[in-house]
Backbone as a ProteinNet text record, in pm:
[ID]
protein_1_A
[PRIMARY]
MPISSGSAEKERKTNAMNNPQEIQEQYRQYRSSLYDEYPQAARFEQSKRRFAQILMLLCLAVHLSFLYQTGTTSGGVTGYDILRTVSAMGTEIIFLLAAMGPRRRMAPLLYLLALYRLAYPAGADQFLPEMIAALSGTDFGQEPLAAAITVCSLLYGLLILAAAMWLTLPPKNKKFAEELEQLNLKLQQFIKEHPVE
[TERTIARY]
-3164.2	-3089.5	-3014.1	-3032.4	-2968.4	-2816.8	-2746.6	-2600.5	-2567.7	-2481.8	-2444.5	-2360.9	-2360.8	-2287.1	-2137.3	-2085.7	-1942.8	-1903.8	-1985.4	-1952.3	-1974.4	-2069.8	-2091.7	-1971.3	-1920.6	-1801.5	-1681.5	-1666.3	-1555.3	-1567.4	-1689.5	-1710.6	-1681.7	-1721.3	-1693.4	-1542.7	-1468.4	-1322.3	-1259.4	-1310.9	-1257.9	-1283	-1402.6	-1432.7	-1344.3	-1319.3	-1232.3	-1090.1	-1044.1	-908.2	-896.4	-1005.9	-1002	-1030	-1054.5	-1083.5	-964.1	-874.6	-754.7	-786.4	-892	-925.9	-964.3	-1038.2	-1078.2	-956.2	-865.3	-743.4	-657.3	-649.3	-572.9	-634	-766.1	-833.7	-808.1	-811.7	-781.2	-636.3	-548	-406.2	-390.4	-455.5	-446	-498.1	-610.8	-666.9	-573.3	-517.5	-425.5	-300.1	-246.9	-127.8	-156.8	-271.4	-310.8	-323.4	-382.1	-395.6	-259.2	-165.8	-30.6	38.7	25	89	21.4	-106.3	-172.2	-116.6	-76	-14.9	123.1	196.2	333.3	345	286.2	287.2	427.3	513.6	648.8	729	709.8	778.1	729.6	601.4	547.4	609.8	623.8	689.5	836.4	901.2	1041	1054.2	962.9	967.6	946.6	855.1	831	954.8	1019.9	1143.4	1253.3	1262	1362	1338.3	1213	1177.9	1213	1184.6	1218.9	1370	1441.6	1588.1	1642.2	1588.2	1632.5	1603.7	1489.2	1455.9	1552.1	1584.3	1679.3	1815.5	1860.5	1990.6	1992.3	1883.2	1879.8	1878	1807.3	1808.6	1948.2	2015.1	2152.4	2244.8	2224.2	2303.6	2287.3	2163.8	2138	2203.3	2187	2244.2	2396.1	2459.1	2605.7	2655.3	2597.4	2646.2	2615.9	2499.6	2467.5	2549.9	2581.5	2667.6	2810.3	2857.7	2989.3	2989	2881.6	2870.3	2868.5	2796	2791.2	2928.4	2995.2	3127.4	3227.3	3217.8	3304.9	3283	3157	3124.7	3173.9	3167	3210.5	3361.9	3430.8	3576.4	3646.9	3589.6	3659.1	3600.8	3498.7	3443.9	3332.6	3299.9	3191.6	3188	3076.3	3057.2	3062.8	3143.3	3154.7	3059.6	3042.3	2960.8	3018	3150.1	3216.3	3179.7	3178.2	3142.7	2999.6	2910.1	2770.1	2757.7	2822.3	2817	2875.8	2987	3050.6	2961.4	2899	2810.8	2687.9	2626.1	2505.4	2536.8	2647.3	2680.4	2716.1	2788.3	2821.8	2696.3	2610.3	2486.2	2397.1	2387.2	2306.3	2356.8	2488.8	2547.2	2516.3	2530.6	2502.8	2355.1	2267.8	2124.6	2087.9	2149.9	2126	2171.3	2288.6	2336.4	2237.6	2191.3	2098.5	1967.3	1912.5	1786.1	1800.8	1912.1	1933.9	1949.2	2025.6	2051.5	1930.3	1850.4	1734.1	1607.5	1621.3	1507.1	1465.7	1378.2	1323.3	1420.8	1529.4	1622.9	1731.2	1732.6	1824.5	1969.3	1992.7	2130.2	2204.7	2132.7	2196.3	2243	2199.8	2232.5	2382.8	2466.9	2610.9	2673.1	2603.2	2653.2	2670.9	2590.7	2601.1	2736.4	2796.6	2930.2	3031.8	3022.2	3113.6	3091.5	2965.8	2934.2	2978.3	2956.2	2998.3	3150	3220.6	3367.4	3414.7	3355.3	3393.1	3361.1	3239.7	3199.6	3282.1	3327.9	3409.4	3555.8	3603.5	3742.5	3757.9	3654.6	3656.4	3533	3527.3	3406.1	3382.1	3484	3466.5	3458.5	3420.7	3416.1	3550.1	3571.2	3693.1	3812.3	3791.7	3901.3	4001.6	3951.2	4040.3	4016.6	4125.2	4122.3	4108.8	4048.5	4019.3	4140.3	4256.3	4369.8	4409	4405.6	4437.1	4334.5	4209	4104.9	4119.4	4152.3	4171.1	4287.7	4395.9	4510.6	4473.4	4396.1	4355.5	4260.9	4173	4076.5	4135.5	4247	4305.2	4353.5	4390.8	4433.2	4320.6	4200.5	4087.1	4019	3988	3911.6	3763.7	3697.6	3559	3465.3	3510.1	3429.5	3423	3531.9	3536.5	3474.4	3480	3426.4	3329.6	3211.3	3115.9	3062.9	3061.9	3014.2	3104.2	3235.7	3329	3306.8	3285.3	3260.8	3129	3026	2894.6	2899	2967.9	2978.1	3055.4	3164	3244	3163.9	3096.5	3016.8	2903.4	2834.8	2724.1	2774.1	2887.9	2943.2	2984.5	3048.6	3087.9	2964.8	2864.8	2740.6	2672.7	2674.2	2616.3	2685.9	2819.1	2894.1	2865.1	2855.4	2825.9	2683.6	2589	2451.9	2441.3	2518.3	2519.5	2575.4	2681.8	2738.9	2638.2	2568.7	2466.7	2354.4	2313.7	2209	2256.4	2381	2434.9	2436	2478.6	2483.3	2341.6	2249.5	2111.1	2046.2	2078.2	2017.5	2080.2	2209	2279.2	2315	2329.8	2379.4	2272	2168.5	2071.4	1994.3	1989.1	1917.6	1769.1	1705.3	1563	1540.7	1633.5	1618.8	1641.1	1730.3	1748.2	1619	1554.3	1428.1	1321.2	1311.5	1213.2	1242.8	1370.5	1408.4	1369.1	1386.2	1344.5	1192.7	1118.8	973.1	931.9	1001.2	970.3	996.9	1102.7	1130.3	1015.9	967.2	856.3	729.5	703.5	587.1	598.3	716.8	738.9	717.8	764.5	743.6	595	520.5	376.7	306.3	348.4	288.1	321.8	444.9	481.6	400.3	375.7	294.5	151.1	98.6	-36.7	-43.8	57.8	59.7	64.3	141.4	148.4	15.1	-54.9	-182.4	-297.8	-280.3	-387.9	-340.8	-316.1	-270.4	-384.8	-349.1	-446.8	-429	-536.8	-526.8	-596.4
1411.8	1478.9	1372.3	1366.5	1263.8	1285.2	1173.3	1178.3	1194.1	1288.2	1310.3	1193.4	1175.5	1063.2	1076.4	1198.1	1219.4	1175.7	1207.3	1167.4	1017.3	959.9	815.2	740.8	791.5	730.1	741.4	856.2	878	783.4	765.2	675	530.4	491.7	356.4	332.1	431.1	418.5	411.1	490	487.6	351.9	296.2	164.2	57.4	70.5	-26.3	-17.2	105	121.5	61.6	58.8	4.3	-144.9	-205.6	-347.6	-421.2	-472.3	-538.4	-661.2	-734	-853.7	-816.2	-706.9	-663.1	-618.7	-549.8	-506	-626.1	-725.5	-846.2	-917.5	-923.3	-987.3	-909.7	-777.2	-695.1	-717.9	-727	-751.4	-885.9	-989.4	-1122.3	-1119.6	-1052	-1043.1	-966.3	-857.4	-777.7	-858.7	-927.4	-1010.6	-1121.5	-1184.6	-1290.3	-1237.2	-1117.7	-1059.9	-1026	-979.7	-951.4	-1079.5	-1185.5	-1311.9	-1376.4	-1346.8	-1395.5	-1326.3	-1199.9	-1126.6	-1182.7	-1228.3	-1278.1	-1419.9	-1519.9	-1656	-1717.6	-1685.4	-1742.2	-1683.1	-1556.2	-1493.5	-1554.9	-1588.3	-1651.8	-1789.6	-1866.8	-1998.4	-1982.7	-1880.9	-1854.8	-1822.6	-1740.7	-1707	-1831	-1917.5	-2040.2	-2130.2	-2142.2	-2221.3	-2162	-2030.2	-1960.4	-1985.8	-1980.6	-2002.4	-2144.6	-2243.2	-2382.2	-2399.7	-2341.6	-2350	-2287.8	-2173.5	-2107.3	-2194.2	-2260	-2347.2	-2464.7	-2522.9	-2634.4	-2588	-2471.9	-2420.2	-2388.8	-2334.3	-2303.9	-2430.8	-2533.6	-2660.7	-2723	-2716.2	-2767.1	-2685.2	-2554.2	-2468	-2510.8	-2531.4	-2576.8	-2712.5	-2804.8	-2938.5	-2933.5	-2855.8	-2847	-2787.3	-2676.2	-2610.7	-2690.9	-2750.6	-2830.6	-2958.7	-3015.5	-3134.3	-3098.4	-2979.5	-2935.5	-2918.9	-2863.2	-2845.6	-2980.5	-3075.6	-3209.8	-3276	-3263	-3323.1	-3259.5	-3128.8	-3060.5	-3115.5	-3135.1	-3187.3	-3329.2	-3413.1	-3551.8	-3565.9	-3482.4	-3495.5	-3428.6	-3319.7	-3250.4	-3281.9	-3364.4	-3403.7	-3313.3	-3209.3	-3120.9	-2996.2	-2931.6	-2809.1	-2691.6	-2594.9	-2476.6	-2367.5	-2266.1	-2152.4	-2084.6	-2081.6	-2022.6	-2099.9	-2232.5	-2314.4	-2285.4	-2273.6	-2245.6	-2107.3	-2008.7	-1871.4	-1864	-1930.5	-1931.3	-1997.7	-2108.1	-2179	-2096	-2037.3	-1958.2	-1833.9	-1768.1	-1647.3	-1681.9	-1790.4	-1831.2	-1872.1	-1946.7	-1990.2	-1869.1	-1776.4	-1656.8	-1572.6	-1557.6	-1480	-1544.6	-1675.5	-1743.3	-1735.8	-1746.6	-1738.4	-1597.1	-1495.8	-1358.5	-1342.6	-1396.8	-1392.4	-1463.2	-1581.2	-1657.9	-1582.8	-1528.2	-1456.1	-1329.7	-1259.7	-1138.5	-1173.3	-1276.8	-1312.8	-1376.4	-1448.5	-1516.2	-1430.8	-1310.5	-1221.6	-1158.6	-1058.9	-1000.4	-912.6	-869.6	-783.3	-866.8	-863.5	-948.6	-904.7	-779.8	-730.1	-790	-855.5	-918.4	-1061	-1117.5	-1256.4	-1284	-1190.7	-1219.9	-1245.7	-1209.8	-1243.4	-1393.9	-1469.7	-1615.6	-1666.6	-1596.9	-1637.9	-1628	-1521.4	-1506.2	-1616.2	-1643.3	-1746.9	-1884.1	-1911.5	-2040.3	-2054.4	-1946.6	-1950.5	-1982.1	-1917.4	-1942.8	-2086.5	-2135.6	-2270.3	-2376.8	-2350.5	-2449.3	-2443.6	-2325.8	-2313.6	-2362.8	-2339.8	-2381	-2466.3	-2587.3	-2667.1	-2707.1	-2710.3	-2747.3	-2623.3	-2511.4	-2387.5	-2317.5	-2221.5	-2141.6	-2214.3	-2336.7	-2409.5	-2466.4	-2518.8	-2587.7	-2542.8	-2510.7	-2480.7	-2613.5	-2615.1	-2738.3	-2831.1	-2783	-2876.8	-2940.7	-2863.4	-2919.5	-3026	-3000.1	-3095.3	-3223.1	-3209.2	-3328.3	-3410.6	-3343.8	-3415.8	-3486.3	-3420.2	-3481.4	-3599.1	-3585.7	-3692.3	-3808.3	-3786.1	-3894.2	-4009	-3980.2	-4086	-4136.6	-4086.8	-4125.2	-4248.3	-4341.8	-4459.1	-4423.7	-4402.4	-4357.7	-4466.4	-4590.2	-4697.1	-4681	-4629.2	-4606.3	-4472.3	-4375.4	-4241.8	-4199.8	-4261.4	-4225.2	-4082.7	-4031	-3895.1	-3793.9	-3814.6	-3722.8	-3723.4	-3841.4	-3851.1	-3782.9	-3807.2	-3747.8	-3595.7	-3544.3	-3399.3	-3337.2	-3401.7	-3350.3	-3347.3	-3457	-3464.4	-3362.9	-3352.6	-3257.9	-3114.5	-3083.6	-2948.7	-2913.2	-3005.7	-2979.4	-2969.1	-3052.1	-3045	-2910.4	-2863.7	-2733.7	-2622	-2622.7	-2522	-2528.6	-2650.2	-2665.8	-2620.5	-2647.4	-2601.5	-2449.2	-2386.9	-2239.9	-2185.4	-2246.9	-2205.4	-2226.1	-2339.1	-2365.1	-2260.7	-2224.4	-2122.5	-1988	-1953.2	-1825.9	-1824.5	-1933.6	-1940.6	-1939.2	-2010.4	-2015.9	-1877.9	-1798.4	-1667	-1560.8	-1573.6	-1463.6	-1488.3	-1612.4	-1637	-1647.3	-1728.6	-1739.4	-1609	-1559.7	-1433.5	-1439.6	-1556.6	-1564.2	-1549.8	-1601.1	-1585.6	-1441.2	-1371.5	-1228.1	-1152.9	-1189.6	-1125.7	-1153.6	-1278	-1312.1	-1239.1	-1225.7	-1154.8	-1007.7	-948.5	-809	-795.1	-890.7	-888.5	-901.6	-988.1	-1004.3	-875.2	-805.9	-676.5	-579.4	-576.1	-487.1	-526.6	-657	-704	-664.6	-680.1	-645.5	-496	-412.2	-267.7	-232.4	-298.9	-274.5	-316.5	-428.9	-474.4	-379.7	-328.8	-231.4	-103.7	-61.1	57.6	35.3	-84	-116.4	-105.2	-155.2	-149.7	-4.7	79.8	221.2	292.2	253.3	318.6	269.5	155	96.3	73.9	180.7	161.9	116.6	44.1	1.6	95	162.2	257.5	203.8
1244.4	1141.2	1059.6	926.1	844.7	833.7	824.1	810.4	662.8	632.3	492.2	441.2	310.3	251.7	275	282.1	307.9	447.3	546.2	682.8	702.4	628.9	636.9	579.4	468.4	406.9	500.2	563.2	656	776.5	826.3	939.6	900.6	775.3	729	720.2	667.8	658.8	797.3	891	1027	1090.6	1069.5	1123.7	1061	930	862.8	916	947.7	1000.2	1139.5	1211.9	1346.9	1349.4	1233.8	1227.2	1165.5	1247.7	1193.9	1109.5	1144	1065.5	922.6	907.7	774.4	693.3	757.7	688.4	650.9	739	706.7	587.1	583.1	470.1	341.4	346.9	229.8	185.4	283.1	252.2	182.5	234.6	172.9	29.6	8.7	-125.9	-219.3	-169.8	-250.8	-284	-184.3	-205.1	-306	-291.7	-383.8	-526.5	-542.3	-676.6	-736.5	-652.1	-702.6	-747.7	-667.5	-704.4	-825.1	-846	-967.3	-1091.6	-1075.6	-1187.3	-1222.7	-1122.1	-1140.4	-1084.3	-1150.1	-1093.7	-1085.9	-1182.2	-1178.3	-1063.1	-1035.4	-922.3	-791.5	-785	-664	-644.4	-752.1	-741.5	-701.8	-758.6	-724.5	-575.8	-522.9	-380.7	-294.4	-336.3	-260.4	-262.6	-377.4	-386.8	-299.1	-302.1	-221.7	-72.2	-32.8	107.1	151.3	65	97.8	108.4	14.4	15.8	144.5	184.1	307	429.2	431.8	544.4	553.3	439.2	438.3	487.9	440.4	483.4	633.1	684.7	828.7	912.5	867.1	939.2	938.6	824.1	817.9	907.4	911.4	998.6	1144.3	1185.1	1322.2	1347.9	1253.1	1270	1281.5	1194.6	1195.7	1327.4	1369.2	1490.7	1617	1622.9	1741.5	1746.4	1630	1629.4	1671.1	1632	1679.2	1830.2	1881.5	2025.9	2096.3	2040.9	2099.6	2093.3	1978.6	1963.9	2060.6	2079.2	2174.7	2314.9	2349.9	2481.7	2503	2400.1	2416.1	2414.7	2338.7	2331.6	2448.6	2500.3	2608.5	2745.7	2748.5	2877.1	2927	2855.3	2896.3	2810.7	2815.1	2738.8	2835.2	2802.7	2887.8	2837.5	2916.9	2876.8	2754.1	2746.5	2629.7	2503.5	2510.9	2394.9	2349	2444.2	2411.4	2348.1	2408.2	2355.8	2215.5	2194.3	2062.5	1958.1	1995.9	1903.1	1869.1	1970.8	1948.1	1865.1	1893.4	1815.9	1671.4	1649.6	1512.4	1436.4	1503.7	1441.2	1409.9	1502.7	1481.2	1366.2	1357.5	1247.7	1113	1105.4	978.9	942.1	1040	1011.2	964.6	1023.2	978	832.6	798.5	660.4	567.7	609	525.7	504.3	611.2	599.1	514.3	530.9	451	303	275	135.8	68.2	143.7	85.8	96.8	147.9	163.4	31.9	39.8	-83.1	-161.9	-101.6	-174.2	-240.9	-371	-446.5	-433	-396.6	-386.3	-267.5	-179.1	-63	-93	-205.3	-239	-246.5	-294.7	-297.6	-159.5	-53.3	80.8	97.6	25.2	35.9	-14.1	-110.4	-156.2	-42.5	34.8	148.9	251.8	281.1	378.1	327.3	199.3	142.3	146.1	113.7	118.8	260.2	357.6	496.8	536.4	503.6	544.7	474.2	351.6	281.4	325.6	361.4	407.5	551.2	632.9	772.9	803	749.7	769	914.6	994.6	1135.5	1222.9	1165.5	1241.9	1233.3	1318.2	1313.7	1373	1421.8	1486.4	1386.6	1274.7	1182.6	1039.1	972	830.2	756.1	636.6	564.6	548.5	504.7	492.3	625.5	734.3	866	904.1	872.5	906.9	825.3	697.6	613.6	666.4	704.7	759.8	889.9	973.4	1100.1	1076.7	978	951.8	873.7	803.2	723.7	811.7	934.9	1025.2	1113.7	1093.7	1177	1119.6	1205.9	1166.8	1181.3	1067.9	1072.6	1122.3	1118.2	1177	1328.3	1386.7	1530.7	1568.2	1476.3	1504.1	1394.1	1389.7	1284.1	1300.2	1422.9	1445	1375.4	1382.4	1316.3	1165.2	1109.1	965.4	927.9	1006.5	977.2	986.9	1087.7	1104.5	989.1	948.8	838.3	709	679.3	556.9	560.7	673.4	687.7	671.7	730.3	722.5	580	511.7	372.7	282.7	307.1	231.4	253.5	375.4	409.1	331.2	328	252.6	103.3	50	-92.7	-126.2	-36.5	-60.2	-54.2	32.2	37.6	-94.1	-142.5	-271	-384	-383.3	-485.6	-478	-357.2	-341.4	-395.2	-366.1	-415.8	-568.3	-626.9	-773	-831.2	-768.5	-815.9	-811.5	-710.5	-696.4	-786	-813.4	-881.2	-1027.3	-1069.4	-1205.1	-1314	-1299.6	-1410	-1431.5	-1555.4	-1581.6	-1544.7	-1563.7	-1531.4	-1381	-1299.6	-1154.9	-1112.1	-1181.6	-1154.1	-1184.3	-1295.7	-1333.3	-1227.4	-1182.9	-1079.9	-949.3	-916.8	-794.7	-803.9	-922.3	-941.6	-929.3	-984.8	-971.8	-824.7	-751.3	-608.7	-531.9	-569	-504.9	-529.3	-653.5	-686.2	-609.8	-602.6	-526.3	-379.8	-326.1	-185.4	-162.3	-255.3	-242.7	-248.1	-335.7	-344.2	-215.4	-158.9	-33.5	81.5	83	186	171.1	47.6	23.2	71.2	48.1	95.5	247.5	314.8	462.3	509.8	440.5	479.1	457.2	352.2	321	406.2	471.5	551.7	695.1	767.8	906.3	997.7	1098.7	1198.9	1317.1	1353.7	1465.3	1587.2
[MASK]
+++++++++++++++++++++++++++++++++++++++++++++++++++++++++++++++++++++++++++++++++++++++++++++++++++++++++++++++++++++++++++++++++++++++++++++++++++++++++++++++++++++++++++++++++++++++++++++++++++++

């Protein structure tokens, strides 16, 4: 008994739904076609991703150097120090990922993070004026680690501020961010329409 064209089409669609590799390939092609439509938005997303990676690496460097400095100055690192460092680092990374993600309305979160990192460059232990006063009597030739941590921490805060300004102030970047939001919505719709069973 011959198979009707309707049931053959239905079977082909069912087989395609059960083939994750085929759906991934369709997704890649669809994504590529969307980025071909909006090449500047694609470059903007790539720049944003690189900026986020740099900020996360600096975040890791700053927090791990604080942990190392705590261990060397107090004679050891306690569980509390580790927990505090990991939770602070995790919170900042969540802020960075949310702000650098596809939703442009989250970008102003970076201003809050930059304000905090610039006001408290050494973490929640010291406010900037207290830290400057403490470092003014420090011989950086004798303590190069303290100087490096301070410079790295302030650089990290300034880069977060620069990222916030780059994402929110230039009108062309706002336009690219809006295009990226639209691209992301289209990609999410594609995923909903092509479930893998």
